[in-house]
């Protein structure tokens, strides 16, 4: 049995992905190269948490990746690919229109290399010292973490789970640089095109959070990840909604405190 080789992920970022983006997807060579280098720190940031805590991190994103190829790839690996590979300049290129349907193939192709990298890190952990969007979430967003913890158990075992929220300060609405101001994407002022990993809050999200402060609010969305693929931002949104006793309804779940 061969040992996992983290160099496969480095090769994917340095050579395989840039070549795929330029030759198959028509992406500018400079952007293709920068995308690969932007992805490379992602796997290093994946925290050496207990397996269940890692499941809590990936649970909000499971619905959008279940049909990603290869179909026999473990669901948790597909989700980690989305979190640590797609959440990069790849997503920005997709948002800007330079990379369309090819983004799915580009991320799916990362499953094997990422599997090697994460397995190697489990055998030889490395203490990553740079900024990390995956650490500190339970302390900063305790209600959101408790919610996703219960959701993980419901997803794994089925049925219902009690949601008992911890006592914590009530978060305020985002302010200042946390808010994005952008022109509407169409003439009737009803649509804003927004990057999925942008940490800022657009007017649609601000309106959503504002409605929650009035009480008896139901936030409806097809999946939690539709609010954001940025883990910090998604936890912020959940923390705010739960702190104001909102009910959250998705395609698969009804979330409300007991």
Coordinates of C-alpha atoms in Angstrom, one line a residue:
X1 CA 0.0 0.0 0.0
X2 CA 1.5 3.3 -1.1
X3 CA 1.6 6.3 1.3
X4 CA -0.4 9.4 0.5
X5 CA 1.6 11.9 -1.5
X6 CA 0.9 15.6 -0.8
X7 CA 2.9 16.6 -3.9
X8 CA -0.1 15.5 -6.0
X9 CA -2.0 18.6 -4.8
X10 CA 1.0 20.8 -5.4
X11 CA 1.2 19.5 -9.0
X12 CA -2.5 20.0 -9.4
X13 CA -2.2 23.7 -8.4
X14 CA 1.1 24.4 -10.3
X15 CA 0.5 22.5 -13.5
X16 CA -2.7 20.5 -14.0
X17 CA -5.3 23.2 -13.1
X18 CA -3.6 26.1 -15.0
X19 CA -3.3 23.9 -18.1
X20 CA -6.9 22.8 -17.9
X21 CA -8.2 26.3 -17.4
X22 CA -6.2 27.8 -20.4
X23 CA -6.7 24.9 -22.9
X24 CA -10.1 23.6 -22.1
X25 CA -11.8 26.7 -20.5
X26 CA -10.2 29.6 -22.4
X27 CA -9.2 31.3 -19.2
X28 CA -6.4 33.9 -19.4
X29 CA -3.0 32.3 -18.6
X30 CA -2.2 34.8 -15.8
X31 CA -5.5 34.2 -14.1
X32 CA -5.1 30.5 -14.5
X33 CA -1.7 30.5 -12.8
X34 CA -2.9 32.8 -10.0
X35 CA -5.9 30.6 -9.4
X36 CA -3.7 27.6 -8.8
X37 CA -1.5 29.5 -6.4
X38 CA -4.5 30.9 -4.6
X39 CA -5.8 27.4 -4.0
X40 CA -2.6 25.9 -2.7
X41 CA -2.9 27.4 0.9
X42 CA -6.5 26.1 1.1
X43 CA -5.7 22.5 2.0
X44 CA -3.1 23.7 4.5
X45 CA -5.8 25.6 6.3
X46 CA -8.0 22.6 6.8
X47 CA -8.0 22.3 10.6
X48 CA -6.8 19.2 12.4
X49 CA -10.1 18.9 14.2
X50 CA -11.9 15.8 15.5
X51 CA -13.8 14.1 12.6
X52 CA -17.2 15.1 14.0
X53 CA -16.2 18.7 14.1
X54 CA -15.0 18.5 10.5
X55 CA -18.4 17.1 9.7
X56 CA -20.0 20.1 11.3
X57 CA -18.0 22.4 9.0
X58 CA -19.0 20.6 5.8
X59 CA -22.7 19.9 6.6
X60 CA -24.1 23.2 5.2
X61 CA -22.5 22.4 1.8
X62 CA -23.4 18.7 1.3
X63 CA -26.6 19.3 -0.7
X64 CA -24.8 21.1 -3.5
X65 CA -22.1 18.5 -4.1
X66 CA -23.9 15.1 -3.8
X67 CA -24.0 14.7 -7.6
X68 CA -20.5 15.9 -8.3
X69 CA -18.2 13.5 -10.1
X70 CA -16.6 11.1 -9.6
X71 CA -19.9 9.8 -8.2
X72 CA -18.2 7.2 -6.1
X73 CA -16.1 9.8 -4.3
X74 CA -17.0 10.0 -0.6
X75 CA -19.4 12.8 0.2
X76 CA -17.2 14.4 2.8
X77 CA -14.3 14.6 0.3
X78 CA -16.6 16.2 -2.3
X79 CA -17.6 18.8 0.2
X80 CA -14.0 19.5 1.3
X81 CA -13.1 20.1 -2.4
X82 CA -15.8 22.8 -2.5
X83 CA -14.6 24.4 0.7
X84 CA -10.8 24.4 0.1
X85 CA -10.5 24.4 -3.7
X86 CA -13.5 26.2 -5.2
X87 CA -13.5 28.9 -2.5
X88 CA -10.6 30.7 -4.2
X89 CA -9.9 32.8 -7.3
X90 CA -11.7 30.0 -9.2
X91 CA -15.0 31.2 -7.7
X92 CA -14.1 34.8 -8.5
X93 CA -13.3 33.8 -12.2
X94 CA -16.7 32.1 -12.3
X95 CA -18.4 35.1 -10.8
X96 CA -16.8 37.4 -13.4
X97 CA -17.9 35.2 -16.3
X98 CA -14.4 34.1 -17.3
X99 CA -15.0 30.5 -16.2
X100 CA -18.5 29.1 -16.7
X101 CA -19.4 25.4 -16.6
X102 CA -15.7 24.4 -16.6
X103 CA -15.5 25.3 -12.9
X104 CA -17.3 22.0 -12.0
X105 CA -14.8 19.9 -13.9
X106 CA -11.9 21.8 -12.5
X107 CA -13.0 21.3 -9.0
X108 CA -14.0 17.7 -9.4
X109 CA -10.6 16.9 -10.8
X110 CA -9.1 18.0 -7.5
X111 CA -10.7 15.2 -5.5
X112 CA -7.8 12.8 -5.9
X113 CA -5.0 15.2 -5.2
X114 CA -6.8 16.7 -2.2
X115 CA -7.5 13.2 -0.8
X116 CA -3.7 12.5 -0.9
X117 CA -2.9 15.9 0.7
X118 CA -5.4 15.6 3.6
X119 CA -4.4 12.0 4.3
X120 CA -0.7 13.0 4.4
X121 CA -1.5 15.8 6.9
X122 CA -3.4 13.4 9.1
X123 CA -0.3 11.3 9.4
X124 CA 2.0 14.3 9.8
X125 CA 0.1 17.2 11.1
X126 CA 1.4 20.7 10.3
X127 CA 0.4 23.7 12.5
X128 CA -0.7 26.3 10.0
X129 CA 0.0 29.8 11.3
X130 CA -1.6 32.0 8.6
X131 CA -5.2 33.5 8.6
X132 CA -7.7 30.6 8.7
X133 CA -11.4 30.9 7.9
X134 CA -12.1 27.5 9.5
X135 CA -10.8 28.1 13.0
X136 CA -12.4 29.8 16.0
X137 CA -16.0 29.4 14.7
X138 CA -17.5 27.6 17.8
X139 CA -16.3 30.5 20.1
X140 CA -17.3 33.3 17.8
X141 CA -20.6 31.9 16.6
X142 CA -21.8 29.6 19.4
X143 CA -25.4 29.4 18.3
X144 CA -24.5 28.7 14.7
X145 CA -22.1 25.9 15.8
X146 CA -24.7 24.3 18.0
X147 CA -27.2 24.4 15.2
X148 CA -24.8 22.8 12.7
X149 CA -23.8 20.2 15.3
X150 CA -27.5 19.2 15.6
X151 CA -27.9 19.3 11.9
X152 CA -24.9 17.0 11.4
X153 CA -26.5 14.4 13.7
X154 CA -29.8 14.7 11.9
X155 CA -28.1 14.3 8.5
X156 CA -26.1 11.3 9.7
X157 CA -28.8 9.4 11.6
X158 CA -32.0 10.8 10.3
X159 CA -35.0 11.9 12.3
X160 CA -35.3 14.9 14.5
X161 CA -32.7 16.4 16.9
X162 CA -33.3 19.0 19.7
X163 CA -31.7 22.4 19.1
X164 CA -30.7 24.0 22.4
X165 CA -28.9 27.2 21.9
X166 CA -26.2 28.5 24.2
X167 CA -26.5 31.8 26.0
X168 CA -24.4 34.4 24.2
X169 CA -24.5 38.1 23.3
X170 CA -27.0 39.2 20.7
X171 CA -25.0 40.1 17.5
X172 CA -25.7 43.4 15.8
X173 CA -26.3 44.0 12.1
X174 CA -23.2 44.2 9.9
X175 CA -21.8 47.7 9.5
X176 CA -19.2 49.7 7.6
X177 CA -16.8 47.6 5.5
X178 CA -18.9 44.5 6.2
X179 CA -21.5 45.8 3.8
X180 CA -21.2 45.8 0.0
X181 CA -22.6 48.5 -2.2
X182 CA -22.9 47.5 -5.8
X183 CA -25.1 48.6 -8.7
X184 CA -28.0 46.3 -9.6
X185 CA -27.5 43.8 -12.3
X186 CA -30.6 44.6 -14.3
X187 CA -32.8 47.6 -15.0
X188 CA -35.6 46.9 -12.7
X189 CA -33.2 47.0 -9.7
X190 CA -34.2 43.6 -8.4
X191 CA -31.1 41.6 -8.9
X192 CA -27.5 41.9 -7.7
X193 CA -24.8 39.5 -8.9
X194 CA -22.6 38.7 -6.0
X195 CA -19.6 36.4 -5.5
X196 CA -20.4 33.3 -3.4
X197 CA -17.3 33.7 -1.2
X198 CA -17.4 37.5 -0.8
X199 CA -17.3 38.1 3.0
X200 CA -19.4 41.3 2.7
X201 CA -23.2 41.5 3.1
X202 CA -25.2 42.8 0.1
X203 CA -28.5 44.6 0.4
X204 CA -30.5 41.4 0.0
X205 CA -28.8 39.8 3.0
X206 CA -29.1 43.0 5.0
X207 CA -32.9 43.1 4.3
X208 CA -33.1 39.5 5.4
X209 CA -31.3 40.1 8.7
X210 CA -33.3 43.2 9.3
X211 CA -36.6 41.3 9.0
X212 CA -35.4 38.8 11.5
X213 CA -35.1 41.5 14.2
X214 CA -38.9 41.9 14.1
X215 CA -39.5 38.4 15.5
X216 CA -41.6 35.5 14.1
X217 CA -39.5 35.5 10.9
X218 CA -39.1 32.5 8.6
X219 CA -35.9 32.5 6.5
X220 CA -36.5 30.3 3.4
X221 CA -33.7 29.0 1.2
X222 CA -33.0 25.9 -0.9
X223 CA -29.8 25.2 1.1
X224 CA -27.8 27.0 3.8
X225 CA -24.9 27.3 1.4
X226 CA -27.1 29.5 -0.9
X227 CA -26.5 32.3 1.6
X228 CA -22.7 32.0 1.3
X229 CA -19.9 29.5 0.6
X230 CA -17.7 31.6 3.0
X231 CA -17.8 29.6 6.3
X232 CA -17.2 32.7 8.5
X233 CA -20.0 34.6 6.8
X234 CA -22.4 31.7 6.8
X235 CA -21.9 31.2 10.5
X236 CA -22.4 35.0 11.0
X237 CA -25.8 34.8 9.2
X238 CA -26.9 31.7 11.2
X239 CA -25.8 33.3 14.5
X240 CA -27.8 36.4 13.8
X241 CA -31.0 34.6 12.7
X242 CA -30.9 32.1 15.6
X243 CA -30.2 34.9 18.1
X244 CA -33.4 36.6 16.9
X245 CA -35.4 33.4 17.2
X246 CA -35.9 33.0 13.4
X247 CA -37.1 29.7 11.9
X248 CA -34.9 28.5 9.0
X249 CA -36.5 26.4 6.3
X250 CA -34.5 24.7 3.6
X251 CA -35.4 22.0 1.0
X252 CA -34.4 19.3 3.5
X253 CA -34.6 20.8 7.0
X254 CA -36.7 22.8 9.3
X255 CA -34.5 24.5 11.9
X256 CA -35.9 26.2 15.0
X257 CA -34.8 26.2 18.6
X258 CA -36.5 24.0 21.1

